[in-house]
CSV table of C-alpha atoms in Angstrom, one decimal:
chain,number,residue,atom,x,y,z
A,1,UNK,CA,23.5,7.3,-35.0
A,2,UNK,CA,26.7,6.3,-36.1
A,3,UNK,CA,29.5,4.9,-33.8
A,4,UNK,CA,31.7,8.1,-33.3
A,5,UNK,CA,35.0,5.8,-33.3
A,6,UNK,CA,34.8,4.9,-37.0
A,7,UNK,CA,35.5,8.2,-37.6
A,8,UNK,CA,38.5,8.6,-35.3
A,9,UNK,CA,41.3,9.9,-37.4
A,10,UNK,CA,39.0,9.9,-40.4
A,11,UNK,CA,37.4,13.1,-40.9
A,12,UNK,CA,36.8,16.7,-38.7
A,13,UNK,CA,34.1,17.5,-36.7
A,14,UNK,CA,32.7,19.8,-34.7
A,15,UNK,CA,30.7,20.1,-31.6
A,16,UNK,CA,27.9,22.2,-30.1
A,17,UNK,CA,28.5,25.3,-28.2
A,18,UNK,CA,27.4,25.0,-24.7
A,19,UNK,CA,23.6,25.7,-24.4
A,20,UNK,CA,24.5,27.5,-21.1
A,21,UNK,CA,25.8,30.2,-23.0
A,22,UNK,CA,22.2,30.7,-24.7
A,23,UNK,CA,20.5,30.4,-22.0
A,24,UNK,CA,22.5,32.7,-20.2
A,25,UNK,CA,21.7,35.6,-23.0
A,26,UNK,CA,18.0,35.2,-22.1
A,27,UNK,CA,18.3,35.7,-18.6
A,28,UNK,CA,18.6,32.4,-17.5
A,29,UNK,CA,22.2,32.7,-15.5
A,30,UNK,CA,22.7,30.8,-12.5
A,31,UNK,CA,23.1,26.5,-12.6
A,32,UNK,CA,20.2,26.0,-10.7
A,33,UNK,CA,18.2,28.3,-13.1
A,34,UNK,CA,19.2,26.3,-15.9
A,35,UNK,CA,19.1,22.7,-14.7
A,36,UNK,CA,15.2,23.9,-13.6
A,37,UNK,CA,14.7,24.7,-17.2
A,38,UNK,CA,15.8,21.8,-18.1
A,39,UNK,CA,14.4,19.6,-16.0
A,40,UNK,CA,10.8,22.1,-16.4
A,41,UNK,CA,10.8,23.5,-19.6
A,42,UNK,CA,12.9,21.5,-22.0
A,43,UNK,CA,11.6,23.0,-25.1
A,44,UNK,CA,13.7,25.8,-23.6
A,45,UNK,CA,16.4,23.5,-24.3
A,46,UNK,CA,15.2,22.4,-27.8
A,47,UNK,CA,15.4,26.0,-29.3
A,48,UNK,CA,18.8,26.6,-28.5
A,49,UNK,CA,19.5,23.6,-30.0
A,50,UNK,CA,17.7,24.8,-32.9
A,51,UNK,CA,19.8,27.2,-33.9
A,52,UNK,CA,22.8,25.2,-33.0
A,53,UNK,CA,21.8,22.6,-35.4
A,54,UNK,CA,21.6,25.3,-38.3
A,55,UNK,CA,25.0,26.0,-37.9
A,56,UNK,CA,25.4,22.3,-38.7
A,57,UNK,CA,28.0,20.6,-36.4
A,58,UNK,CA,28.4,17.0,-36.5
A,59,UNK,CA,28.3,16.3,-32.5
A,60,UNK,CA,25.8,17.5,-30.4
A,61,UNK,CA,27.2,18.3,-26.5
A,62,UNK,CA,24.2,17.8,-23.9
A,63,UNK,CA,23.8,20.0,-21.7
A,64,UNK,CA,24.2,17.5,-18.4
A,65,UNK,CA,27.9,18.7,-16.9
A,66,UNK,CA,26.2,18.8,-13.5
A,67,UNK,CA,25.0,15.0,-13.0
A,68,UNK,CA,27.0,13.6,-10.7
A,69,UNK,CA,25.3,13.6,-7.2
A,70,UNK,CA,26.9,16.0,-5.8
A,71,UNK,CA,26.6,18.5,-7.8
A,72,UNK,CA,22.7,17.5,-8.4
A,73,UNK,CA,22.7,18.2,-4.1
A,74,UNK,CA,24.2,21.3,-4.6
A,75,UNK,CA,21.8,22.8,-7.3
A,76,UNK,CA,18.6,20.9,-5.0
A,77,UNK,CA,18.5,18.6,-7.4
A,78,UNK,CA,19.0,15.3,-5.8
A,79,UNK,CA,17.9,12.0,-7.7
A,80,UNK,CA,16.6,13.9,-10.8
A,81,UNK,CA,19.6,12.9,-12.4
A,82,UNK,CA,18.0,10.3,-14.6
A,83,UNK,CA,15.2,12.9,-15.4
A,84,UNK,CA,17.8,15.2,-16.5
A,85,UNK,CA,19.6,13.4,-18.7
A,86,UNK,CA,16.4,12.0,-20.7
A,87,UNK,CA,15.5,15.1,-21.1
A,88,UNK,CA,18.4,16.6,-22.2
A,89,UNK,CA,18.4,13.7,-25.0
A,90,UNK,CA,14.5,14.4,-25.4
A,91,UNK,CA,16.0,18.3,-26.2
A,92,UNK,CA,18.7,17.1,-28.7
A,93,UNK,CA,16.0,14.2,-30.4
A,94,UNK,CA,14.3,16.9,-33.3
A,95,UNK,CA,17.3,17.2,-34.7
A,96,UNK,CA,18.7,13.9,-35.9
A,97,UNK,CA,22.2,14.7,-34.9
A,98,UNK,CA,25.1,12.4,-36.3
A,99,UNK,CA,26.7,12.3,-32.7
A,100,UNK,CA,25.8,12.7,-30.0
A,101,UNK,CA,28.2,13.5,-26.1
A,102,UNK,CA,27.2,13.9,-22.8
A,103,UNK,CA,29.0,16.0,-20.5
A,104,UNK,CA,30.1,15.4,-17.4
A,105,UNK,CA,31.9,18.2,-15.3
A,106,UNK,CA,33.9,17.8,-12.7
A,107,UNK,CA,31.8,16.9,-8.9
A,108,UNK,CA,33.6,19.3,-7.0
A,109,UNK,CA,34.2,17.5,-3.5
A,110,UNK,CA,37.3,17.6,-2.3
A,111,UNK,CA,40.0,15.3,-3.5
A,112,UNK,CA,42.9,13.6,-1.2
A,113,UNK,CA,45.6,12.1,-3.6
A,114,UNK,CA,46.8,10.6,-0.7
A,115,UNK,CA,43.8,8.5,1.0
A,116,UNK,CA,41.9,5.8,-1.0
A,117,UNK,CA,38.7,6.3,0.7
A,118,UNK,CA,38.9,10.0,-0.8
A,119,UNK,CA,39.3,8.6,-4.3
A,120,UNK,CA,36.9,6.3,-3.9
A,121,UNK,CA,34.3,8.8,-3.2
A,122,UNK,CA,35.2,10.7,-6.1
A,123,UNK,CA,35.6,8.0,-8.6
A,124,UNK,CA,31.9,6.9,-7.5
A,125,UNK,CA,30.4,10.3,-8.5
A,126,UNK,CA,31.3,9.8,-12.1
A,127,UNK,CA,30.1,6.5,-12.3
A,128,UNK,CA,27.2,7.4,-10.9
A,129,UNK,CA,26.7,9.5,-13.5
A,130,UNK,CA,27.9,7.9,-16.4
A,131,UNK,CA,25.4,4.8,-15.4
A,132,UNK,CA,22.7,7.9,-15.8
A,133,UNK,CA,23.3,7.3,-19.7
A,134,UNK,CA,22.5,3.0,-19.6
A,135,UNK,CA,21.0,1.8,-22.7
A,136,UNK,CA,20.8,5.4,-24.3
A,137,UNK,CA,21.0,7.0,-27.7
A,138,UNK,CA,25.0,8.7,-26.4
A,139,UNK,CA,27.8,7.7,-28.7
A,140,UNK,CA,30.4,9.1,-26.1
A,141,UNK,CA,31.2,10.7,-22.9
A,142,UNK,CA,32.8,13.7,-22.6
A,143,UNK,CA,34.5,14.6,-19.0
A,144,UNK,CA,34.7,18.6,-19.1
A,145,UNK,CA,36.0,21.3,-17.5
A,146,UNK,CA,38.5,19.5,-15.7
A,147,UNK,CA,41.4,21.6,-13.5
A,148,UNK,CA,43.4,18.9,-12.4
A,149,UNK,CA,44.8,15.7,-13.0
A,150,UNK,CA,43.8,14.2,-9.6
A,151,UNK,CA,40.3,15.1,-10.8
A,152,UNK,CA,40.7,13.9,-13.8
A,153,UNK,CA,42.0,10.7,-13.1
A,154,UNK,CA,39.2,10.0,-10.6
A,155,UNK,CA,36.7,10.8,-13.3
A,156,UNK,CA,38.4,8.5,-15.6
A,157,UNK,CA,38.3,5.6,-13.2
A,158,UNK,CA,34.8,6.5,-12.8
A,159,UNK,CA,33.3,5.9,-16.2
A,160,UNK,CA,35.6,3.1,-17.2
A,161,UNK,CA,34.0,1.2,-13.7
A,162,UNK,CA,30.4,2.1,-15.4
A,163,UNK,CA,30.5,1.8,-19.3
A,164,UNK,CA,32.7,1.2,-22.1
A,165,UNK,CA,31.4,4.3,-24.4
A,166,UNK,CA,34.4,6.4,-25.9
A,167,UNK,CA,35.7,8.8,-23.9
A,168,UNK,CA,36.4,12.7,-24.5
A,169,UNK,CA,38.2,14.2,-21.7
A,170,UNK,CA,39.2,18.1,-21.7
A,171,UNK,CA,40.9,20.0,-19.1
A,172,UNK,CA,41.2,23.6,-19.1
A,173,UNK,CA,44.8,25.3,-19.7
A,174,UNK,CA,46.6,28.6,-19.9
A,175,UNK,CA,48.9,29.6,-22.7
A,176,UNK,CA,51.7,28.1,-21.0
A,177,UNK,CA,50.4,25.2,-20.9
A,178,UNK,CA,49.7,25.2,-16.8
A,179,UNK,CA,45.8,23.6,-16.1
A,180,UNK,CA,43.9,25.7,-15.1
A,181,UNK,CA,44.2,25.3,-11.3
A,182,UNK,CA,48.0,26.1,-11.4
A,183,UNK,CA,48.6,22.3,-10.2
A,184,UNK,CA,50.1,20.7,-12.9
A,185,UNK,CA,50.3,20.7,-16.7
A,186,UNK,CA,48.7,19.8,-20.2
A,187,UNK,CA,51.6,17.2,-20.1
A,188,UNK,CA,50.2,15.4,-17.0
A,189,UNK,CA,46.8,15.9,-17.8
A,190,UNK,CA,47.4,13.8,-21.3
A,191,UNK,CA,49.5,11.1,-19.6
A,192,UNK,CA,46.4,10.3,-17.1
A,193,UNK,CA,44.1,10.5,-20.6
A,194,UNK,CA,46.1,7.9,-21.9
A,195,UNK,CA,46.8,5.4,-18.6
A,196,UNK,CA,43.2,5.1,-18.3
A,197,UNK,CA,42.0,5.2,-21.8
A,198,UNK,CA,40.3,8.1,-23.1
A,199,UNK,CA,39.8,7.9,-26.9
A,200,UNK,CA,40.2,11.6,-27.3
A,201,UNK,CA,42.6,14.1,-25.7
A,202,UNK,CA,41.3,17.8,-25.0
A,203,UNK,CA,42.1,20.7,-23.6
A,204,UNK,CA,40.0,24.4,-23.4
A,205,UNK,CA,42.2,27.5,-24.0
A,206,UNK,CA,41.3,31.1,-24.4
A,207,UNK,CA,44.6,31.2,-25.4
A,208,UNK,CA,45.3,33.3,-29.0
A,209,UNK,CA,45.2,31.3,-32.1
A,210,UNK,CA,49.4,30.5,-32.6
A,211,UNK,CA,49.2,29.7,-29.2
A,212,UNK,CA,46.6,27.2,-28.7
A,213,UNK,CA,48.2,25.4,-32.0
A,214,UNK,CA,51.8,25.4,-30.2
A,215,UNK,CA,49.4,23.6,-27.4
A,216,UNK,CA,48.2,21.1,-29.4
A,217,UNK,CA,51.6,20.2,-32.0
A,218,UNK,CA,53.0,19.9,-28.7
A,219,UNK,CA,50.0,17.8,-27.0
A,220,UNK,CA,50.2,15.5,-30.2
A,221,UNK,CA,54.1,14.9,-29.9
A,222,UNK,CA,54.4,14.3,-26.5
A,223,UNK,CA,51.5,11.3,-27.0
A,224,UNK,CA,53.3,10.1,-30.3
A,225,UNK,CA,56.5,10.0,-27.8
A,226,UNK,CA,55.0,7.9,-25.5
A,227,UNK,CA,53.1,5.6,-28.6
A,228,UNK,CA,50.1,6.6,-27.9
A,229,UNK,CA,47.8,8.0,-30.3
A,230,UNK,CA,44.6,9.9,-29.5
A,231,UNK,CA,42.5,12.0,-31.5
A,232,UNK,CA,42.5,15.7,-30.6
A,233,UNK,CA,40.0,18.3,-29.4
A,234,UNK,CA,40.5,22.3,-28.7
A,235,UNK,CA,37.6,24.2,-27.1
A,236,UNK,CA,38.8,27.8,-27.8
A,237,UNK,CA,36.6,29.7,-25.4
A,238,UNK,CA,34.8,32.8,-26.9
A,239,UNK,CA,35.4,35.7,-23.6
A,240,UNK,CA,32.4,38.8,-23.2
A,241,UNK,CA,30.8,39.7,-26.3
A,242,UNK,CA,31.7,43.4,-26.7
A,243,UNK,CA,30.3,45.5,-29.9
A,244,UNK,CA,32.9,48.2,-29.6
A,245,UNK,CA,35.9,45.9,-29.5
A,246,UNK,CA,37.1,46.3,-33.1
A,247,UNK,CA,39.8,43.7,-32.9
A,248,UNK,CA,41.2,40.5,-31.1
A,249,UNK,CA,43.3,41.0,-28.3
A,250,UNK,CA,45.3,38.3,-25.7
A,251,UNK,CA,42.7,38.6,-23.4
A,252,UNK,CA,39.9,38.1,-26.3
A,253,UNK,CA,41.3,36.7,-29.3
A,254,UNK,CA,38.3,35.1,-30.3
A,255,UNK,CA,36.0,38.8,-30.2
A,256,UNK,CA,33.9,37.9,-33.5
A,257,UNK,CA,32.6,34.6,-34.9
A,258,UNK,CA,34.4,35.0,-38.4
A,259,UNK,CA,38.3,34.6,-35.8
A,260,UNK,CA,37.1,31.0,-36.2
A,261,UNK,CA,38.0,30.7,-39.7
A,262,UNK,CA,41.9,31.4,-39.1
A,263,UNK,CA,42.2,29.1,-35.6
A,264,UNK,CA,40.3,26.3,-37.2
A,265,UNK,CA,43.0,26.2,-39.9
A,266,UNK,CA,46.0,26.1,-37.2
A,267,UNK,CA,44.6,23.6,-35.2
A,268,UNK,CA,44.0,21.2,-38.0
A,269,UNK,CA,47.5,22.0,-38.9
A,270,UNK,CA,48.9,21.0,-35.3
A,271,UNK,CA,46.9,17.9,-35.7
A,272,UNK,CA,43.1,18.5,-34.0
A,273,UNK,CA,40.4,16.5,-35.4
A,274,UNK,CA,37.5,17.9,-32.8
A,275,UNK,CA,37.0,21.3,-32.9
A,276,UNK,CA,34.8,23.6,-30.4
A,277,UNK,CA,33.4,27.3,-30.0
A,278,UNK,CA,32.7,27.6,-26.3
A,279,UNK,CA,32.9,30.2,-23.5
A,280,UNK,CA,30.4,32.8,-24.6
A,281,UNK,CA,30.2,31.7,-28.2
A,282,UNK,CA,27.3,31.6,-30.2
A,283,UNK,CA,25.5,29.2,-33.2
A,284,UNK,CA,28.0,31.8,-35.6
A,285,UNK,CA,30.9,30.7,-33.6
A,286,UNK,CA,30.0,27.0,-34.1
A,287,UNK,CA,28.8,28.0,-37.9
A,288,UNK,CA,31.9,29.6,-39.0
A,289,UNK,CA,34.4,26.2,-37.5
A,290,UNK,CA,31.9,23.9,-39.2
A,291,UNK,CA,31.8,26.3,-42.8
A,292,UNK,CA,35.6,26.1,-42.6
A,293,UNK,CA,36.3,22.5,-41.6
A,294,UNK,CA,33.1,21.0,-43.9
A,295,UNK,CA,34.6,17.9,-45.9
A,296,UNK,CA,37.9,17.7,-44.7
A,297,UNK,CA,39.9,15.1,-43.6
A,298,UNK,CA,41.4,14.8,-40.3
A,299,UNK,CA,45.2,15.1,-39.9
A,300,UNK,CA,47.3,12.1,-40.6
A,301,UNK,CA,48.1,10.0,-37.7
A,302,UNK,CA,51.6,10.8,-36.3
């Protein structure tokens, strides 16, 4: 594999739908369900990956959001973190991928801004499980999901303490630029990205096309503001597949795989290099951004 951060600001790529998604569309629903396939029947793994790789994006995501230790406890799954993650690399493997990220999620204990002990406790999950990933074949890491900044920041703080891989972080946002949780914004989120030195700044939106672009042209001039520059990532999450809806709407703007073609575009506009089909998308979703982004160069640096 190549080292991801000689093509920072070069070129644009796109990365793997979640395999949860797949697996979910075979009856496989619940974490625990899926981390038991994983950890039990990997080639489970390897087929959704399969079609993944035929829609032909450049970085693979591995499917390992839930190894830090306590959310391994809460899926009865403690200390088969290490299993886990080789085989979620064992899964990805067949496929020769260019890049490849593994996801961490968010560990869901409480947080306490206010009492060390609190963040220390959180900042230990993540570098738990970012030392899950010692000496392997990962070119980055890529904290996910994220609602807050506090969150965030512990993860951050985490995975700096354990390795110096690049780091992708993502939080999720509304169309007005709130995170997810309601505490906080976008804005906050990307000034904690760039105190503690992610290499690329995300967000999730299932925000409509013009919108998530606003999000992003405004992402990219608030770090230029600050000189820093990060490469950009949009996850623009895919809501319930539904064969009689005959047209996007606010709540799913992204209804069919070919609504790709036209976000793709605007978000390479507003300066995105990483691009991402993800909610309930399929290997179409990730086909179409791939199709529509295939040889061209990421936007200038600001």
């Amino acid at each position: 594999m190549a080292d991801i951060a000689l093509r920072f600001f070069k070129d644009m790529l796109v990365l793997s739908s979640p395999v949860a998604a797949a697996l979910d569309r075979q009856g496989i629903n619940t974490p625990r369900d899926q981390a038991l396939t994983l950890l039990l029947e990997p080639e489970t793994i390897e087929e959704a990956y399969r079609l993944e790789a035929v829609a032909g994006p450049q970085c693979f995501v591995l499917p390992t959001a839930d190894l830090t230790p306590a959310r391994l406890a809460k899926l009865s799954m403690d200390g088969k973190g290490a299993e886990l993650a080789a085989n979620a690399l064992t899964a990805v493997a067949p496929f020769k991928p260019q890049h490849v990220l593994a996801e961490i999620g968010p560990c869901g204990l409480p947080l306490d801004p206010s009492s060390k002990a609190s963040l220390v406790e959180n900042r230990d999950q993540y570098a738990r499980a970012a030392h899950l990933f010692d000496g392997c074949a990962v070119d980055a890491l890529f904290l996910n999901g994220f609602t807050a900044a506090d969150d965030l920041k512990c993860a951050l703080m985490g995975v700096r303490k354990a390795c110096d891989l690049p780091v992708f972080a993502s939080v999720d946002v509304r169309a007005d630029g709130m995170l997810a949780s309601g505490r906080g914004t976008l804005v906050d989120a990307a000034d904690v990205m760039a105190e503690f030195e992610a290499a690329v700044a995300g967000f999730a939106t299932a925000a409509v096309p013009a919108e998530a672009a606003h999000l992003a042209s405004s992402l990219r001039a608030h770090l230029a503001q600050h000189g820093t520059e990060l490469c950009l990532l949009v996850s623009l999450e895919v809501g319930a597949r539904d064969a009689k809806q005959q047209g996007p709407t606010d709540e799913n703007p992204y209804y069919a795989p070919d609504t790709m073609m036209a976000a793709a575009a605007a978000l390479r506009a507003a300066g995105v290099q990483f691009l991402r089909a993800a909610g309930n998308a399929t290997p179409a979703y990730t086909g179409v951004l791939s199709a529509t982004v295939a040889g061209l160069d990421a936007p200038a640096e600001v």
